[in-house]
Structures are given as C-alpha cells and as structure tokens.
PDB file of C-alpha atoms in Angstrom:
ATOM      1  CA  UNK A   1    -128.610  24.077 182.474  1.00 87.00           C
ATOM      2  CA  UNK A   2    -128.198  24.949 185.869  1.00 96.00           C
ATOM      3  CA  UNK A   3    -130.452  25.224 189.115  1.00 97.00           C
ATOM      4  CA  UNK A   4    -132.926  28.268 188.512  1.00 97.00           C
ATOM      5  CA  UNK A   5    -135.569  29.994 190.431  1.00 98.00           C
ATOM      6  CA  UNK A   6    -138.695  29.921 188.497  1.00 97.00           C
ATOM      7  CA  UNK A   7    -140.327  32.525 190.376  1.00 98.00           C
ATOM      8  CA  UNK A   8    -137.910  34.962 190.256  1.00 98.00           C
ATOM      9  CA  UNK A   9    -137.576  34.494 186.226  1.00 98.00           C
ATOM     10  CA  UNK A  10    -141.558  34.826 186.201  1.00 97.00           C
ATOM     11  CA  UNK A  11    -141.111  38.065 188.184  1.00 97.00           C
ATOM     12  CA  UNK A  12    -138.536  39.426 186.172  1.00 97.00           C
ATOM     13  CA  UNK A  13    -140.762  38.868 182.621  1.00 96.00           C
ATOM     14  CA  UNK A  14    -143.919  40.315 184.275  1.00 96.00           C
ATOM     15  CA  UNK A  15    -141.858  43.345 185.444  1.00 95.00           C
ATOM     16  CA  UNK A  16    -140.684  43.765 181.718  1.00 94.00           C
ATOM     17  CA  UNK A  17    -144.200  43.356 180.325  1.00 94.00           C
ATOM     18  CA  UNK A  18    -145.674  46.174 182.856  1.00 91.00           C
ATOM     19  CA  UNK A  19    -143.458  48.359 181.439  1.00 88.00           C
ATOM     20  CA  UNK A  20    -144.936  48.163 178.199  1.00 86.00           C
ATOM     21  CA  UNK A  21    -148.374  48.215 179.724  1.00 88.00           C
ATOM     22  CA  UNK A  22    -148.621  51.671 181.308  1.00 82.00           C
ATOM     23  CA  UNK A  23    -151.217  52.909 178.591  1.00 83.00           C
ATOM     24  CA  UNK A  24    -153.436  49.876 179.067  1.00 88.00           C
ATOM     25  CA  UNK A  25    -155.928  48.926 181.653  1.00 92.00           C
ATOM     26  CA  UNK A  26    -154.432  45.648 182.470  1.00 95.00           C
ATOM     27  CA  UNK A  27    -154.491  44.447 186.101  1.00 95.00           C
ATOM     28  CA  UNK A  28    -151.487  42.072 186.616  1.00 95.00           C
ATOM     29  CA  UNK A  29    -151.544  39.693 189.681  1.00 96.00           C
ATOM     30  CA  UNK A  30    -149.394  36.968 190.995  1.00 96.00           C
ATOM     31  CA  UNK A  31    -149.428  34.262 193.661  1.00 97.00           C
ATOM     32  CA  UNK A  32    -146.149  32.500 194.003  1.00 97.00           C
ATOM     33  CA  UNK A  33    -145.456  29.657 196.096  1.00 97.00           C
ATOM     34  CA  UNK A  34    -142.541  28.440 197.479  1.00 97.00           C
ATOM     35  CA  UNK A  35    -140.561  26.405 195.310  1.00 97.00           C
ATOM     36  CA  UNK A  36    -137.514  24.463 194.968  1.00 96.00           C
ATOM     37  CA  UNK A  37    -134.883  25.453 192.271  1.00 96.00           C
ATOM     38  CA  UNK A  38    -135.191  23.546 188.967  1.00 95.00           C
ATOM     39  CA  UNK A  39    -132.762  22.717 186.233  1.00 94.00           C
ATOM     40  CA  UNK A  40    -133.038  24.928 183.394  1.00 93.00           C
ATOM     41  CA  UNK A  41    -132.009  27.821 181.473  1.00 95.00           C
ATOM     42  CA  UNK A  42    -132.920  31.334 182.768  1.00 96.00           C
ATOM     43  CA  UNK A  43    -132.797  33.024 179.457  1.00 95.00           C
ATOM     44  CA  UNK A  44    -134.790  30.410 177.574  1.00 94.00           C
ATOM     45  CA  UNK A  45    -137.458  30.223 180.577  1.00 95.00           C
ATOM     46  CA  UNK A  46    -137.761  33.989 180.584  1.00 96.00           C
ATOM     47  CA  UNK A  47    -138.277  34.037 176.749  1.00 94.00           C
ATOM     48  CA  UNK A  48    -141.033  31.363 177.147  1.00 93.00           C
ATOM     49  CA  UNK A  49    -142.666  33.479 179.836  1.00 95.00           C
ATOM     50  CA  UNK A  50    -142.492  36.858 178.129  1.00 94.00           C
ATOM     51  CA  UNK A  51    -143.936  35.134 174.678  1.00 90.00           C
ATOM     52  CA  UNK A  52    -146.605  33.754 176.743  1.00 92.00           C
ATOM     53  CA  UNK A  53    -147.504  36.824 178.413  1.00 94.00           C
ATOM     54  CA  UNK A  54    -147.512  39.126 175.497  1.00 91.00           C
ATOM     55  CA  UNK A  55    -150.074  36.588 173.727  1.00 89.00           C
ATOM     56  CA  UNK A  56    -152.211  37.033 177.295  1.00 92.00           C
ATOM     57  CA  UNK A  57    -151.819  40.933 176.554  1.00 92.00           C
ATOM     58  CA  UNK A  58    -152.706  40.626 172.949  1.00 89.00           C
ATOM     59  CA  UNK A  59    -155.822  38.409 173.832  1.00 88.00           C
ATOM     60  CA  UNK A  60    -157.437  41.148 175.941  1.00 92.00           C
ATOM     61  CA  UNK A  61    -160.029  42.862 174.220  1.00 88.00           C
ATOM     62  CA  UNK A  62    -159.344  46.874 173.837  1.00 86.00           C
ATOM     63  CA  UNK A  63    -156.387  46.567 176.409  1.00 83.00           C
ATOM     64  CA  UNK A  64    -158.683  45.782 179.281  1.00 92.00           C
ATOM     65  CA  UNK A  65    -158.684  42.765 181.720  1.00 95.00           C
ATOM     66  CA  UNK A  66    -156.618  40.854 183.769  1.00 96.00           C
ATOM     67  CA  UNK A  67    -153.519  38.520 183.784  1.00 97.00           C
ATOM     68  CA  UNK A  68    -152.997  36.060 186.515  1.00 97.00           C
ATOM     69  CA  UNK A  69    -149.497  34.408 187.321  1.00 95.00           C
ATOM     70  CA  UNK A  70    -149.294  31.575 189.640  1.00 95.00           C
ATOM     71  CA  UNK A  71    -146.455  28.912 190.887  1.00 97.00           C
ATOM     72  CA  UNK A  72    -146.953  25.832 192.812  1.00 97.00           C
ATOM     73  CA  UNK A  73    -145.623  22.545 193.504  1.00 96.00           C
ATOM     74  CA  UNK A  74    -147.597  19.389 192.403  1.00 93.00           C
ATOM     75  CA  UNK A  75    -146.272  16.284 193.724  1.00 88.00           C
ATOM     76  CA  UNK A  76    -142.669  16.698 192.173  1.00 86.00           C
ATOM     77  CA  UNK A  77    -143.550  19.020 189.411  1.00 92.00           C
ATOM     78  CA  UNK A  78    -142.976  22.810 189.384  1.00 95.00           C
ATOM     79  CA  UNK A  79    -146.335  24.315 187.795  1.00 96.00           C
ATOM     80  CA  UNK A  80    -146.513  27.606 186.557  1.00 96.00           C
ATOM     81  CA  UNK A  81    -149.729  29.225 185.413  1.00 96.00           C
ATOM     82  CA  UNK A  82    -150.398  32.209 183.223  1.00 96.00           C
ATOM     83  CA  UNK A  83    -154.291  32.908 182.858  1.00 96.00           C
ATOM     84  CA  UNK A  84    -155.991  35.977 181.248  1.00 96.00           C
ATOM     85  CA  UNK A  85    -159.566  37.303 180.877  1.00 96.00           C
ATOM     86  CA  UNK A  86    -159.600  37.098 177.257  1.00 93.00           C
ATOM     87  CA  UNK A  87    -162.279  35.105 175.163  1.00 92.00           C
ATOM     88  CA  UNK A  88    -159.949  32.259 175.039  1.00 90.00           C
ATOM     89  CA  UNK A  89    -159.030  30.193 171.748  1.00 88.00           C
ATOM     90  CA  UNK A  90    -161.925  29.083 169.685  1.00 90.00           C
ATOM     91  CA  UNK A  91    -162.471  25.617 169.374  1.00 94.00           C
ATOM     92  CA  UNK A  92    -161.967  25.494 165.451  1.00 93.00           C
ATOM     93  CA  UNK A  93    -158.689  27.503 165.702  1.00 91.00           C
ATOM     94  CA  UNK A  94    -157.221  25.237 168.524  1.00 90.00           C
ATOM     95  CA  UNK A  95    -156.036  22.384 166.346  1.00 92.00           C
ATOM     96  CA  UNK A  96    -153.953  24.779 164.420  1.00 90.00           C
ATOM     97  CA  UNK A  97    -152.145  26.847 167.157  1.00 83.00           C
ATOM     98  CA  UNK A  98    -148.907  25.078 166.367  1.00 81.00           C
ATOM     99  CA  UNK A  99    -148.828  25.243 162.559  1.00 82.00           C
ATOM    100  CA  UNK A 100    -145.864  27.506 161.111  1.00 78.00           C
ATOM    101  CA  UNK A 101    -147.358  31.337 160.458  1.00 77.00           C
ATOM    102  CA  UNK A 102    -150.805  30.494 161.694  1.00 79.00           C
ATOM    103  CA  UNK A 103    -152.185  33.640 163.318  1.00 80.00           C
ATOM    104  CA  UNK A 104    -155.484  34.870 164.355  1.00 79.00           C
ATOM    105  CA  UNK A 105    -153.975  38.380 164.812  1.00 75.00           C
ATOM    106  CA  UNK A 106    -155.041  41.285 162.359  1.00 71.00           C
ATOM    107  CA  UNK A 107    -151.408  42.361 161.966  1.00 64.00           C
ATOM    108  CA  UNK A 108    -150.056  39.472 160.262  1.00 50.00           C
ATOM    109  CA  UNK A 109    -146.580  38.858 161.113  1.00 51.00           C
ATOM    110  CA  UNK A 110    -144.579  35.609 161.705  1.00 49.00           C
ATOM    111  CA  UNK A 111    -146.108  35.265 165.071  1.00 52.00           C
ATOM    112  CA  UNK A 112    -142.997  33.335 166.512  1.00 51.00           C
ATOM    113  CA  UNK A 113    -144.143  34.201 170.119  1.00 57.00           C
ATOM    114  CA  UNK A 114    -146.355  30.969 170.634  1.00 57.00           C
ATOM    115  CA  UNK A 115    -144.216  28.634 168.354  1.00 59.00           C
ATOM    116  CA  UNK A 116    -140.665  29.762 170.131  1.00 61.00           C
ATOM    117  CA  UNK A 117    -142.243  29.375 173.324  1.00 61.00           C
ATOM    118  CA  UNK A 118    -143.191  25.906 172.632  1.00 63.00           C
ATOM    119  CA  UNK A 119    -140.067  24.912 171.089  1.00 63.00           C
ATOM    120  CA  UNK A 120    -137.928  26.153 173.853  1.00 60.00           C
ATOM    121  CA  UNK A 121    -140.037  24.340 176.105  1.00 57.00           C
ATOM    122  CA  UNK A 122    -139.736  20.964 174.055  1.00 61.00           C
ATOM    123  CA  UNK A 123    -135.989  21.401 174.118  1.00 59.00           C
ATOM    124  CA  UNK A 124    -135.984  21.870 177.880  1.00 57.00           C
ATOM    125  CA  UNK A 125    -138.131  18.845 178.649  1.00 55.00           C
ATOM    126  CA  UNK A 126    -135.819  16.510 176.243  1.00 56.00           C
ATOM    127  CA  UNK A 127    -132.811  17.513 178.299  1.00 53.00           C
TER     128      UNK A 127
END
C-alpha cells in the first residue's frame, strides 16, 4: 500500500464508465472535496469504484437517471459516496446481497461486481 489520491481514482473510474454510457441517458455528477491522501492500493480502489458504479448503472431503469459521486472528510475518515436514482434494493433482497452468486439481474451471471468490491474493501480495511 502507498499514499493515494481518492478523488483522482474516483474521477478515473467515472471517466472509464462514461465511455460506456454514450447511448444511455444517464447524468453523472460529482462533488469532490479537498482530501488528504490515504493509504491504499490504487488499482483495487479503482476496481471497487468501477464495480459499484456499474451496479448503479444497471440499477437505473431504461438506462435513464442520475449517478452522483461525492467525497468529503468526516472527522478523521475519508468518505466516498456513490448514489443513483434507481429504485433501491428491496427490503427482502437486502439480507442476501452478500450471498455467493445471488443476483436480481435478469441475465444470470456470476455477478462478481458487488462481492469482489466488498472483498477488496475488507482486505484494505484489515491492513
């Protein structure tokens, strides 16, 4: 691990996703606060952000809506927020989101996105 710029990593992830959204009507909006560098792995953090943003894109009905990004400092913690205007996770589904291979998507795949993001996050936090 080394010192990394969370804002820069999040902006890079957003830029990569924007390329894939050219045919969709999804508005991307970011509000980035000045932050100190944090200890982390740039590639793993970028993968976490990409997975979460991709899930947000998939959650928007008919490829329309908004995804908002924000960073700020809360006491001694760097906070990263990614919000979308999708319908949210149903209460009956929420307890299952960490189960292996669980997905609400019509196209059944392995849905590694959220689980791999969670695994990377836990690995970073344990260091």
